Amino acid sequence: MKIDYSIEAPAIEGRLSLSQIEELIAKPLDSKPDKKFLLALSISGSALALGALCVLLTFYYGIGLWGNNQPVGWGFDIVNFVFWVGIGHAGTLISAILFLLRQKWRTGIARFAEAMTIFAVMTAGLFPALHTGRPWLDGYLLPYPNQHNLWVNFTSPLLWDVFAVSTYFTVSLVFWYVGLIPDFASLRDRTTSKIKKVIYSIFSLGWRHSHRNWQHYEKAYMLLAGFATPLVLSVHTIVSFDFAVSIMPGWHATIFPPYFVAGAIFSGFAMVVTVLIFVRKIFDLEHIITVNHLEKMNKVILATGMMVGYAYAMEFFIAWYSGNPIEQFVFINRAFGPYYWAYWIMVSCNVIFPQLFWIRKFRRNIPLMFVISIFVNIGMWFERFVITVTSLHRDFLPSSWGYYTPTLYDIGILIGSFGLFFTLVILFTKALPVVSISEIKAVADGAQPSHHGEGGH
Amino acid sequence: MSEVNYDYKTKELPKSVFTTGIALLIIGTVFGVIGLYLDTQRFLLNYLLAFALLISVGVGALFLVTLEYVAGADWSVPIRRVTEFFSSTVPYLLIIGIPLLFNIGSLFHWSHPEAVAEDKILQSKAPYLNTTFFIIRFFVVGLLWTLFWFLITRNSRKQDITKDQVLTKINIRYSAIFIPVFAITISVASIDWIMSLDPHWFSTIFGVYFFAGTVLASLSAVTYAVVKLFENGYLHPKITKDHLYSLGALLFAFINFWGYIAFSQYMLIWYANLPEETFWYLNRWEGMWIYVSLILIIVHFVVPYSVLLSQPAKMDPKRLKFAALWIIFAHLIDLYWLIMPNYHAENSNPWVYLLEFAFPMAAIGVLCIVFYLSYKKSNLLPLGDPKLERGLKFKL
């Protein structure tokens, strides 16, 4: 295909007028839920219910129901936690970092990706809480002066996680909400329902679309983007510290922080692609979330996938180069030991399949990108499984070596976490505009005076 | 595509750039050779430092050019030639590195068979750390860099005349291939030339650490040159402070990136406290190295971070020029901190330390000469680039 490099590809297609944009985005909020919606909701709701049941049983009997045991004391709980926190990285990356980089194509996908961030971090937050076994005591995770003189362990990266994840969640939520304010105002102005009007009025904080409003808004949005950017990096850096500050071979590697961040962006983008493929189809948003946008996301998937591949290779090389036999054993064991299957699922899903995205035709092929994005999700889940389980199951004492197998409760809770995430996503599509109305209007054709201003003719 | 009349002629660069470069090169080399005569090992390490600086600026600049193609950026198109000029250092690296190849024995502990014979760790590394393979890697890496430099800059210059968009497409392909190649080769180069100076030590992040410094050094060189040319009216009049802002923002981003990577490496090694890793930092915490280590944090992170934080600073030519020069200086200190603690002998002659400026000065001389000569050979504006018009119109 011939591309004209002298012209910038439009951020949205189809030359929609401003009122058409508003109509299109607000439509799902005005219509009653249809059969398809209820079907999707019931599937995700059932998964959620299954998870809730397993969680309740866990509360009742204790975490002995799980597969965690010596020598693998960390199992699905930490794997799922890291997986979901990772999914939560694309949203803020798209909304904050791409905003600072002035990438206009982010507008179509930012809102949805941010929502996914918030839901993913909420899902992730469950696992550490569950793993404590007695979640009603989790209040002690917060350091506060108390009569027992009981303090948290400030030198533990698990505590840093509490701070990092809760800060990240708060800032992401505020960022998302600030972006929603102008849209709440638009919805308030067009709704006919009295109840909705009251709700939208409250959340729109008296927005009047005035110049003054916009000026403040843009300043606040810019500042929040600046705050959110280091947070995106810090959260997964701290998560990587959970492993890397220890002296376990296979966990202690200096490349972990950037490697985890790259992996988080990788998996987050894959999840966003998976979900957006459906969203753009179901809500007729093909002109707003275009194939160009998906192609760009696939490029990010390709790039971050190769970064992850670089980290795998570098870890292996340095394990050999270090001359440390224990380090070498862990990596040989990872690739050719009892968990070889998990390792090769990880490598093929994360490093090999995404290489198809080198070809433009494949990057723009929707069924193919759907399959690859699913593979990446699987691969990234297995990456955390490989890191956690393969490093632990053969520890320093060969007599205590073992093989970790998850129980049905572990699997039930994993399914439940997907149920929770997708239930929230599905409810979100009916409750709020899935695309930012105001931002799409700003990048629509003709919205920018500079297009026709100087030298255009 | 609309035909733009740029009404713009490249002004000739003053001859003084060239003569300054030659002077720096000659003075630096002369004093460096005196240093080599006084203390061979120390000044070989110094020569290596100058070589590493040229790798950073040259290969880093090539990376920046390819990054523009791959990312589809338009703002940097009107100043891309400046980056290309710096990347012209790449082919000379193969020549500049050769004197070091003749002195592998004096630089690298692992190259002594008798040392390897009594050291189990070195024995296990011998398949990688041996003289033959080291020299092969040097030429493979250097030739790969030169090949991509040749292909990409040739197409870019050819486009000035043919105005053919296909050349952009081809260059995007080359660039996309170059970036993974670059990731591997820069890691190999940094492990070979710097990490293996202390052959027992290892760190998986080391390649990324050197990469961060590489991008900073090349970006600073480009920023300094662009601001200089901008102030003296060499650049196209449509290039404004908005373009400078983008350079400032990139510098700021990579200052943070460097800080992040340096912190990650230090933090994890400090916290785990394994003797097989910590000795490398402890070597840099002895005697005067304490001060170098502390100064590095301030010079390489705190100062440039504070200088570039505010938005006006990123577009103010004066401050940008200062920041750019400062970061090149900081990168030199970084390299000094990485390389020089591997010098173990005692030196009674304090004059030797005063001569340490010599080889880095010669390296800066090389950059001036390369810049002048490549400037003469091509347009300052990539006239045939289809994205040029968009790039000139770029506004924040």
mmCIF file with all atom_site columns, N, CA and C in Angstrom, chain A residues 69-91:
data_model
loop_
_atom_site.group_PDB
_atom_site.id
_atom_site.type_symbol
_atom_site.label_atom_id
_atom_site.label_alt_id
_atom_site.label_comp_id
_atom_site.label_asym_id
_atom_site.label_entity_id
_atom_site.label_seq_id
_atom_site.pdbx_PDB_ins_code
_atom_site.Cartn_x
_atom_site.Cartn_y
_atom_site.Cartn_z
_atom_site.occupancy
_atom_site.B_iso_or_equiv
_atom_site.pdbx_formal_charge
_atom_site.auth_seq_id
_atom_site.auth_comp_id
_atom_site.auth_asym_id
_atom_site.auth_atom_id
_atom_site.pdbx_PDB_model_num
ATOM 1  N N  . ASN A 1 69 ? 2.375  -24.028 49.206 1.00 0.00 ? 69 ASN A N  1
ATOM 2  C CA . ASN A 1 69 ? 2.936  -24.860 50.262 1.00 0.00 ? 69 ASN A CA 1
ATOM 3  C C  . ASN A 1 69 ? 4.444  -24.803 50.129 1.00 0.00 ? 69 ASN A C  1
ATOM 4  N N  . GLN A 1 70 ? 5.172  -25.401 51.057 1.00 0.00 ? 70 GLN A N  1
ATOM 5  C CA . GLN A 1 70 ? 6.618  -25.459 50.882 1.00 0.00 ? 70 GLN A CA 1
ATOM 6  C C  . GLN A 1 70 ? 6.955  -26.302 49.659 1.00 0.00 ? 70 GLN A C  1
ATOM 7  N N  . PRO A 1 71 ? 7.913  -25.940 48.850 1.00 0.00 ? 71 PRO A N  1
ATOM 8  C CA . PRO A 1 71 ? 8.694  -24.712 48.920 1.00 0.00 ? 71 PRO A CA 1
ATOM 9  C C  . PRO A 1 71 ? 8.074  -23.531 48.172 1.00 0.00 ? 71 PRO A C  1
ATOM 10 N N  . VAL A 1 72 ? 6.927  -23.732 47.525 1.00 0.00 ? 72 VAL A N  1
ATOM 11 C CA . VAL A 1 72 ? 6.340  -22.621 46.757 1.00 0.00 ? 72 VAL A CA 1
ATOM 12 C C  . VAL A 1 72 ? 5.325  -21.899 47.640 1.00 0.00 ? 72 VAL A C  1
ATOM 13 N N  . GLY A 1 73 ? 5.782  -20.893 48.349 1.00 0.00 ? 73 GLY A N  1
ATOM 14 C CA . GLY A 1 73 ? 4.909  -20.165 49.265 1.00 0.00 ? 73 GLY A CA 1
ATOM 15 C C  . GLY A 1 73 ? 4.138  -19.054 48.584 1.00 0.00 ? 73 GLY A C  1
ATOM 16 N N  . TRP A 1 74 ? 4.553  -18.719 47.395 1.00 0.00 ? 74 TRP A N  1
ATOM 17 C CA . TRP A 1 74 ? 3.853  -17.703 46.615 1.00 0.00 ? 74 TRP A CA 1
ATOM 18 C C  . TRP A 1 74 ? 3.349  -18.368 45.361 1.00 0.00 ? 74 TRP A C  1
ATOM 19 N N  . GLY A 1 75 ? 2.056  -18.351 45.168 1.00 0.00 ? 75 GLY A N  1
ATOM 20 C CA . GLY A 1 75 ? 1.518  -19.021 43.992 1.00 0.00 ? 75 GLY A CA 1
ATOM 21 C C  . GLY A 1 75 ? 0.651  -18.095 43.171 1.00 0.00 ? 75 GLY A C  1
ATOM 22 N N  . PHE A 1 76 ? -0.586 -18.563 42.927 1.00 0.00 ? 76 PHE A N  1
ATOM 23 C CA . PHE A 1 76 ? -1.492 -17.797 42.082 1.00 0.00 ? 76 PHE A CA 1
ATOM 24 C C  . PHE A 1 76 ? -1.764 -16.404 42.623 1.00 0.00 ? 76 PHE A C  1
ATOM 25 N N  . ASP A 1 77 ? -1.737 -16.248 43.945 1.00 0.00 ? 77 ASP A N  1
ATOM 26 C CA . ASP A 1 77 ? -2.087 -14.947 44.511 1.00 0.00 ? 77 ASP A CA 1
ATOM 27 C C  . ASP A 1 77 ? -1.174 -13.857 43.972 1.00 0.00 ? 77 ASP A C  1
ATOM 28 N N  . ILE A 1 78 ? 0.155  -14.070 44.058 1.00 0.00 ? 78 ILE A N  1
ATOM 29 C CA . ILE A 1 78 ? 1.055  -13.019 43.589 1.00 0.00 ? 78 ILE A CA 1
ATOM 30 C C  . ILE A 1 78 ? 1.073  -12.960 42.065 1.00 0.00 ? 78 ILE A C  1
ATOM 31 N N  . VAL A 1 79 ? 0.921  -14.124 41.426 1.00 0.00 ? 79 VAL A N  1
ATOM 32 C CA . VAL A 1 79 ? 0.898  -14.142 39.956 1.00 0.00 ? 79 VAL A CA 1
ATOM 33 C C  . VAL A 1 79 ? -0.260 -13.289 39.455 1.00 0.00 ? 79 VAL A C  1
ATOM 34 N N  . ASN A 1 80 ? -1.443 -13.517 40.026 1.00 0.00 ? 80 ASN A N  1
ATOM 35 C CA . ASN A 1 80 ? -2.608 -12.742 39.594 1.00 0.00 ? 80 ASN A CA 1
ATOM 36 C C  . ASN A 1 80 ? -2.467 -11.267 39.937 1.00 0.00 ? 80 ASN A C  1
ATOM 37 N N  . PHE A 1 81 ? -1.908 -11.000 41.096 1.00 0.00 ? 81 PHE A N  1
ATOM 38 C CA . PHE A 1 81 ? -1.714 -9.604  41.487 1.00 0.00 ? 81 PHE A CA 1
ATOM 39 C C  . PHE A 1 81 ? -0.848 -8.886  40.467 1.00 0.00 ? 81 PHE A C  1
ATOM 40 N N  . VAL A 1 82 ? 0.314  -9.469  40.154 1.00 0.00 ? 82 VAL A N  1
ATOM 41 C CA . VAL A 1 82 ? 1.219  -8.797  39.216 1.00 0.00 ? 82 VAL A CA 1
ATOM 42 C C  . VAL A 1 82 ? 0.586  -8.712  37.837 1.00 0.00 ? 82 VAL A C  1
ATOM 43 N N  . PHE A 1 83 ? -0.128 -9.769  37.455 1.00 0.00 ? 83 PHE A N  1
ATOM 44 C CA . PHE A 1 83 ? -0.785 -9.758  36.148 1.00 0.00 ? 83 PHE A CA 1
ATOM 45 C C  . PHE A 1 83 ? -1.764 -8.592  36.041 1.00 0.00 ? 83 PHE A C  1
ATOM 46 N N  . TRP A 1 84 ? -2.625 -8.439  37.042 1.00 0.00 ? 84 TRP A N  1
ATOM 47 C CA . TRP A 1 84 ? -3.653 -7.396  36.945 1.00 0.00 ? 84 TRP A CA 1
ATOM 48 C C  . TRP A 1 84 ? -3.065 -6.008  37.106 1.00 0.00 ? 84 TRP A C  1
ATOM 49 N N  . VAL A 1 85 ? -2.068 -5.851  37.947 1.00 0.00 ? 85 VAL A N  1
ATOM 50 C CA . VAL A 1 85 ? -1.433 -4.528  38.026 1.00 0.00 ? 85 VAL A CA 1
ATOM 51 C C  . VAL A 1 85 ? -0.820 -4.191  36.670 1.00 0.00 ? 85 VAL A C  1
ATOM 52 N N  . GLY A 1 86 ? -0.239 -5.196  36.036 1.00 0.00 ? 86 GLY A N  1
ATOM 53 C CA . GLY A 1 86 ? 0.345  -4.967  34.712 1.00 0.00 ? 86 GLY A CA 1
ATOM 54 C C  . GLY A 1 86 ? -0.696 -4.511  33.715 1.00 0.00 ? 86 GLY A C  1
ATOM 55 N N  . ILE A 1 87 ? -1.862 -5.179  33.712 1.00 0.00 ? 87 ILE A N  1
ATOM 56 C CA . ILE A 1 87 ? -2.942 -4.775  32.804 1.00 0.00 ? 87 ILE A CA 1
ATOM 57 C C  . ILE A 1 87 ? -3.285 -3.306  33.043 1.00 0.00 ? 87 ILE A C  1
ATOM 58 N N  . GLY A 1 88 ? -3.188 -2.905  34.284 1.00 0.00 ? 88 GLY A N  1
ATOM 59 C CA . GLY A 1 88 ? -3.543 -1.529  34.638 1.00 0.00 ? 88 GLY A CA 1
ATOM 60 C C  . GLY A 1 88 ? -2.542 -0.486  34.171 1.00 0.00 ? 88 GLY A C  1
ATOM 61 N N  . HIS A 1 89 ? -1.535 -0.877  33.420 1.00 0.00 ? 89 HIS A N  1
ATOM 62 C CA . HIS A 1 89 ? -0.538 0.124   33.038 1.00 0.00 ? 89 HIS A CA 1
ATOM 63 C C  . HIS A 1 89 ? -0.817 0.833   31.738 1.00 0.00 ? 89 HIS A C  1
ATOM 64 N N  . ALA A 1 90 ? -1.544 0.160   30.845 1.00 0.00 ? 90 ALA A N  1
ATOM 65 C CA . ALA A 1 90 ? -1.745 0.771   29.534 1.00 0.00 ? 90 ALA A CA 1
ATOM 66 C C  . ALA A 1 90 ? -2.553 2.040   29.652 1.00 0.00 ? 90 ALA A C  1
ATOM 67 N N  . GLY A 1 91 ? -3.567 2.023   30.521 1.00 0.00 ? 91 GLY A N  1
ATOM 68 C CA . GLY A 1 91 ? -4.482 3.152   30.591 1.00 0.00 ? 91 GLY A CA 1
ATOM 69 C C  . GLY A 1 91 ? -3.775 4.444   30.887 1.00 0.00 ? 91 GLY A C  1
#
